[in-house]
Coordinates of C-alpha atoms in Angstrom, one line a residue:
M1 CA -11.1 2.8 13.2
V2 CA -10.4 3.4 9.5
E3 CA -9.4 6.9 8.2
R4 CA -9.7 7.7 4.5
E5 CA -7.4 10.1 2.8
H6 CA -7.9 11.5 -0.7
P7 CA -4.4 12.9 -1.6
E8 CA -3.9 14.8 -4.8
N9 CA -1.9 12.8 -7.3
A10 CA -2.2 9.5 -5.5
P11 CA -4.9 6.9 -5.0
E12 CA -7.4 7.0 -2.1
L13 CA -5.6 5.7 1.0
F14 CA -7.2 3.7 3.8
W15 CA -5.4 4.2 7.2
Y16 CA -5.4 1.8 10.1
R17 CA -3.7 3.4 13.1
P18 CA -3.1 1.6 16.4
P19 CA -3.1 3.5 19.6
A20 CA 0.3 5.1 20.3
A21 CA 1.6 4.1 16.8
R22 CA 5.3 4.4 16.2
P23 CA 6.3 6.9 13.5
K24 CA 6.6 4.2 10.8
V25 CA 4.2 3.0 8.1
L26 CA 3.4 -0.2 6.3
I27 CA 2.0 0.2 2.8
Y28 CA -0.2 -2.8 2.1
F29 CA -1.3 -3.8 -1.3
H30 CA -4.4 -6.1 -1.4
G31 CA -4.7 -9.2 -3.5
G32 CA -7.4 -10.0 -6.1
G33 CA -5.7 -10.7 -9.4
Y34 CA -5.6 -7.0 -10.3
I35 CA -9.3 -7.3 -11.0
A36 CA -10.9 -7.6 -7.6
G37 CA -10.5 -6.7 -3.9
S38 CA -10.0 -3.5 -2.1
P39 CA -8.7 -2.1 1.2
R40 CA -12.3 -2.8 2.5
S41 CA -12.2 -6.5 1.5
H42 CA -8.9 -6.8 3.5
R43 CA -9.9 -4.6 6.5
G44 CA -9.7 -7.5 9.1
L45 CA -6.1 -8.3 8.0
L46 CA -5.1 -4.6 7.8
A47 CA -6.4 -3.9 11.3
A48 CA -4.7 -7.0 12.7
L49 CA -1.4 -5.9 11.1
A50 CA -1.7 -2.4 12.6
T51 CA -2.4 -3.8 16.0
T52 CA 0.2 -6.5 15.9
T53 CA 3.0 -4.3 14.6
G54 CA 2.2 -1.2 16.4
I55 CA 2.6 0.9 13.3
A56 CA 0.1 2.6 10.9
V57 CA -1.0 0.6 7.9
C58 CA -1.7 2.5 4.7
A59 CA -3.7 0.6 2.1
P60 CA -4.0 2.3 -1.4
R61 CA -7.1 1.7 -3.4
Y62 CA -5.2 1.1 -6.6
R63 CA -7.0 1.0 -10.0
L64 CA -8.2 -2.4 -11.2
A65 CA -8.3 -4.1 -14.6
P66 CA -10.0 -4.3 -17.0
E67 CA -11.2 -0.7 -16.7
H68 CA -7.6 0.4 -16.0
A69 CA -4.9 -1.3 -18.1
F70 CA -1.4 -2.0 -17.1
P71 CA 0.5 -0.2 -15.7
A72 CA -2.2 1.7 -13.8
A73 CA -1.8 -0.4 -10.6
Q74 CA 2.0 0.0 -10.6
D75 CA 1.6 3.8 -11.2
D76 CA -0.8 4.0 -8.2
A77 CA 1.7 2.0 -6.0
Y78 CA 4.4 4.5 -6.8
A79 CA 2.1 7.5 -6.3
A80 CA 1.2 6.2 -2.8
W81 CA 5.0 5.9 -2.0
R82 CA 5.7 9.4 -3.3
H83 CA 2.8 10.7 -1.2
L84 CA 4.2 9.2 2.0
R85 CA 7.6 10.5 1.2
R86 CA 6.2 14.0 0.7
S87 CA 4.3 13.6 4.0
G88 CA 7.6 13.3 5.8
F89 CA 8.3 9.5 5.9
A90 CA 11.9 8.5 5.1
P91 CA 12.4 5.3 3.1
G92 CA 13.7 3.6 6.2
D93 CA 10.4 4.4 7.9
I94 CA 8.3 2.6 5.3
A95 CA 7.8 -1.1 4.8
L96 CA 6.0 -2.7 1.9
A97 CA 3.7 -5.7 2.0
G98 CA 1.0 -7.4 0.0
D99 CA -0.8 -10.7 -0.7
S100 CA -1.1 -12.4 -4.1
A101 CA -1.4 -9.7 -6.8
G102 CA -0.7 -7.1 -4.1
G103 CA 2.5 -8.9 -3.4
G104 CA 3.4 -8.5 -7.1
L105 CA 2.7 -4.8 -6.7
A106 CA 5.0 -4.6 -3.7
L107 CA 7.8 -6.4 -5.5
S108 CA 7.5 -4.3 -8.6
L109 CA 7.6 -1.2 -6.4
L110 CA 10.6 -2.5 -4.6
A111 CA 12.4 -3.0 -7.9
R112 CA 11.7 0.6 -8.9
L113 CA 12.7 2.0 -5.6
C114 CA 16.0 0.0 -5.6
A115 CA 16.8 1.3 -9.1
E116 CA 16.3 4.8 -7.6
S117 CA 18.5 4.0 -4.6
T118 CA 15.6 4.6 -2.2
P119 CA 14.7 1.1 -0.9
P120 CA 12.1 0.7 1.9
A121 CA 12.9 -0.6 5.3
A122 CA 11.4 -4.0 4.7
L123 CA 9.2 -6.1 2.4
A124 CA 6.8 -9.0 3.1
V125 CA 4.7 -10.8 0.5
F126 CA 2.7 -13.9 0.5
S127 CA 0.3 -15.9 -1.6
R128 CA -1.7 -19.0 -1.0
G129 CA -0.8 -21.7 -3.4
P130 CA -2.8 -24.7 -4.6
T131 CA -4.3 -26.9 -2.0

Protein backbone atom coordinates (compact mmCIF):
# COMPACT_ATOMS: atom_id res chain seq x y z
CA MET A 1 0.00 0.00 0.00
CA VAL A 2 1.24 3.47 -0.85
CA GLU A 3 1.08 6.30 1.64
CA ARG A 4 1.34 9.90 0.50
CA GLU A 5 2.87 12.62 2.62
CA HIS A 6 2.62 16.33 1.93
CA PRO A 7 5.40 17.84 4.05
CA GLU A 8 5.82 21.57 4.38
CA ASN A 9 8.94 22.78 2.54
CA ALA A 10 9.47 19.50 0.67
CA PRO A 11 7.98 17.79 -2.37
CA GLU A 12 5.12 15.32 -2.04
CA LEU A 13 6.48 11.97 -0.85
CA PHE A 14 5.20 8.53 -1.78
CA TRP A 15 5.99 5.87 0.84
CA TYR A 16 6.20 2.12 0.30
CA ARG A 17 6.50 0.36 3.65
CA PRO A 18 6.97 -3.38 3.94
CA PRO A 19 5.56 -5.22 6.96
CA ALA A 20 7.92 -5.02 9.94
CA ALA A 21 10.17 -2.50 8.18
CA ARG A 22 13.52 -1.76 9.77
CA PRO A 23 14.10 1.84 10.96
CA LYS A 24 15.92 2.79 7.76
CA VAL A 25 14.79 4.50 4.57
CA LEU A 26 15.71 4.47 0.90
CA ILE A 27 15.07 7.71 -0.99
CA TYR A 28 14.39 6.74 -4.60
CA PHE A 29 14.46 9.26 -7.44
CA HIS A 30 12.60 8.15 -10.58
CA GLY A 31 13.97 8.47 -14.07
CA GLY A 32 12.39 10.22 -17.03
CA GLY A 33 14.92 12.70 -18.36
CA TYR A 34 13.79 15.36 -15.85
CA ILE A 35 10.69 15.86 -18.02
CA ALA A 36 8.60 12.72 -17.40
CA GLY A 37 7.92 9.99 -14.88
CA SER A 38 6.75 10.06 -11.30
CA PRO A 39 6.65 7.87 -8.22
CA ARG A 40 3.43 6.43 -9.70
CA SER A 41 5.13 5.40 -12.95
CA HIS A 42 7.75 3.51 -10.91
CA ARG A 43 5.38 2.02 -8.29
CA GLY A 44 6.11 -1.61 -9.22
CA LEU A 45 9.85 -1.10 -8.80
CA LEU A 46 9.39 0.90 -5.59
CA ALA A 47 7.16 -1.74 -4.02
CA ALA A 48 9.62 -4.48 -5.01
CA LEU A 49 12.53 -2.53 -3.50
CA ALA A 50 10.65 -2.12 -0.22
CA THR A 51 9.72 -5.80 -0.09
CA THR A 52 13.18 -7.04 -1.06
CA THR A 53 15.17 -4.76 1.24
CA GLY A 54 12.77 -4.79 4.20
CA ILE A 55 13.04 -1.02 4.55
CA ALA A 56 10.71 1.84 3.69
CA VAL A 57 11.12 3.45 0.30
CA CYS A 58 10.40 7.15 0.02
CA ALA A 59 9.93 8.52 -3.51
CA PRO A 60 9.78 12.30 -3.86
CA ARG A 61 7.63 13.80 -6.59
CA TYR A 62 10.27 16.26 -7.72
CA ARG A 63 9.45 19.13 -10.07
CA LEU A 64 9.90 18.47 -13.78
CA ALA A 65 11.13 20.59 -16.67
CA PRO A 66 10.30 22.56 -18.70
CA GLU A 67 7.75 24.02 -16.28
CA HIS A 68 10.39 24.06 -13.54
CA ALA A 69 13.89 25.04 -14.61
CA PHE A 70 17.16 23.80 -13.16
CA PRO A 71 17.87 23.50 -10.25
CA ALA A 72 14.27 22.76 -9.16
CA ALA A 73 14.69 18.96 -9.14
CA GLN A 74 17.97 19.20 -7.20
CA ASP A 75 16.36 21.56 -4.70
CA ASP A 76 13.51 19.08 -4.23
CA ALA A 77 15.94 16.20 -3.68
CA TYR A 78 17.71 18.16 -0.97
CA ALA A 79 14.39 19.23 0.59
CA ALA A 80 13.31 15.57 0.79
CA TRP A 81 16.62 14.71 2.53
CA ARG A 82 16.17 17.56 5.01
CA HIS A 83 12.60 16.45 5.73
CA LEU A 84 13.76 12.92 6.55
CA ARG A 85 16.53 14.28 8.77
CA ARG A 86 14.00 16.48 10.64
CA SER A 87 11.79 13.40 10.97
CA GLY A 88 14.50 11.66 12.98
CA PHE A 89 16.51 9.67 10.44
CA ALA A 90 20.28 9.90 10.84
CA PRO A 91 22.43 10.08 7.69
CA GLY A 92 23.54 6.49 8.34
CA ASP A 93 19.90 5.37 8.25
CA ILE A 94 19.26 6.80 4.78
CA ALA A 95 20.29 5.33 1.43
CA LEU A 96 19.91 7.05 -1.94
CA ALA A 97 18.95 5.41 -5.22
CA GLY A 98 17.65 6.31 -8.64
CA ASP A 99 17.44 5.31 -12.26
CA SER A 100 18.52 7.36 -15.25
CA ALA A 101 17.84 11.05 -14.51
CA GLY A 102 16.89 9.99 -10.98
CA GLY A 103 20.35 8.48 -10.66
CA GLY A 104 21.76 11.87 -11.61
CA LEU A 105 19.68 13.45 -8.85
CA ALA A 106 20.95 10.89 -6.35
CA LEU A 107 24.54 11.59 -7.40
CA SER A 108 24.14 15.36 -7.23
CA LEU A 109 22.55 15.03 -3.79
CA LEU A 110 25.43 12.77 -2.70
CA ALA A 111 27.97 15.41 -3.77
CA ARG A 112 26.15 18.07 -1.77
CA LEU A 113 25.85 15.86 1.30
CA CYS A 114 29.52 14.88 1.18
CA ALA A 115 30.46 18.56 0.96
CA GLU A 116 28.38 19.08 4.13
CA SER A 117 30.02 16.04 5.81
CA THR A 118 26.64 14.27 6.14
CA PRO A 119 26.89 11.43 3.59
CA PRO A 120 24.14 8.81 3.41
CA ALA A 121 24.65 5.16 4.28
CA ALA A 122 24.72 4.00 0.66
CA LEU A 123 24.01 4.91 -2.95
CA ALA A 124 22.78 2.82 -5.89
CA VAL A 125 22.17 4.19 -9.37
CA PHE A 126 21.51 2.57 -12.70
CA SER A 127 20.62 3.44 -16.25
CA ARG A 128 19.81 1.39 -19.27
CA GLY A 129 22.24 2.08 -22.06
CA PRO A 130 21.77 1.66 -25.79
CA THR A 131 20.68 -1.76 -26.94
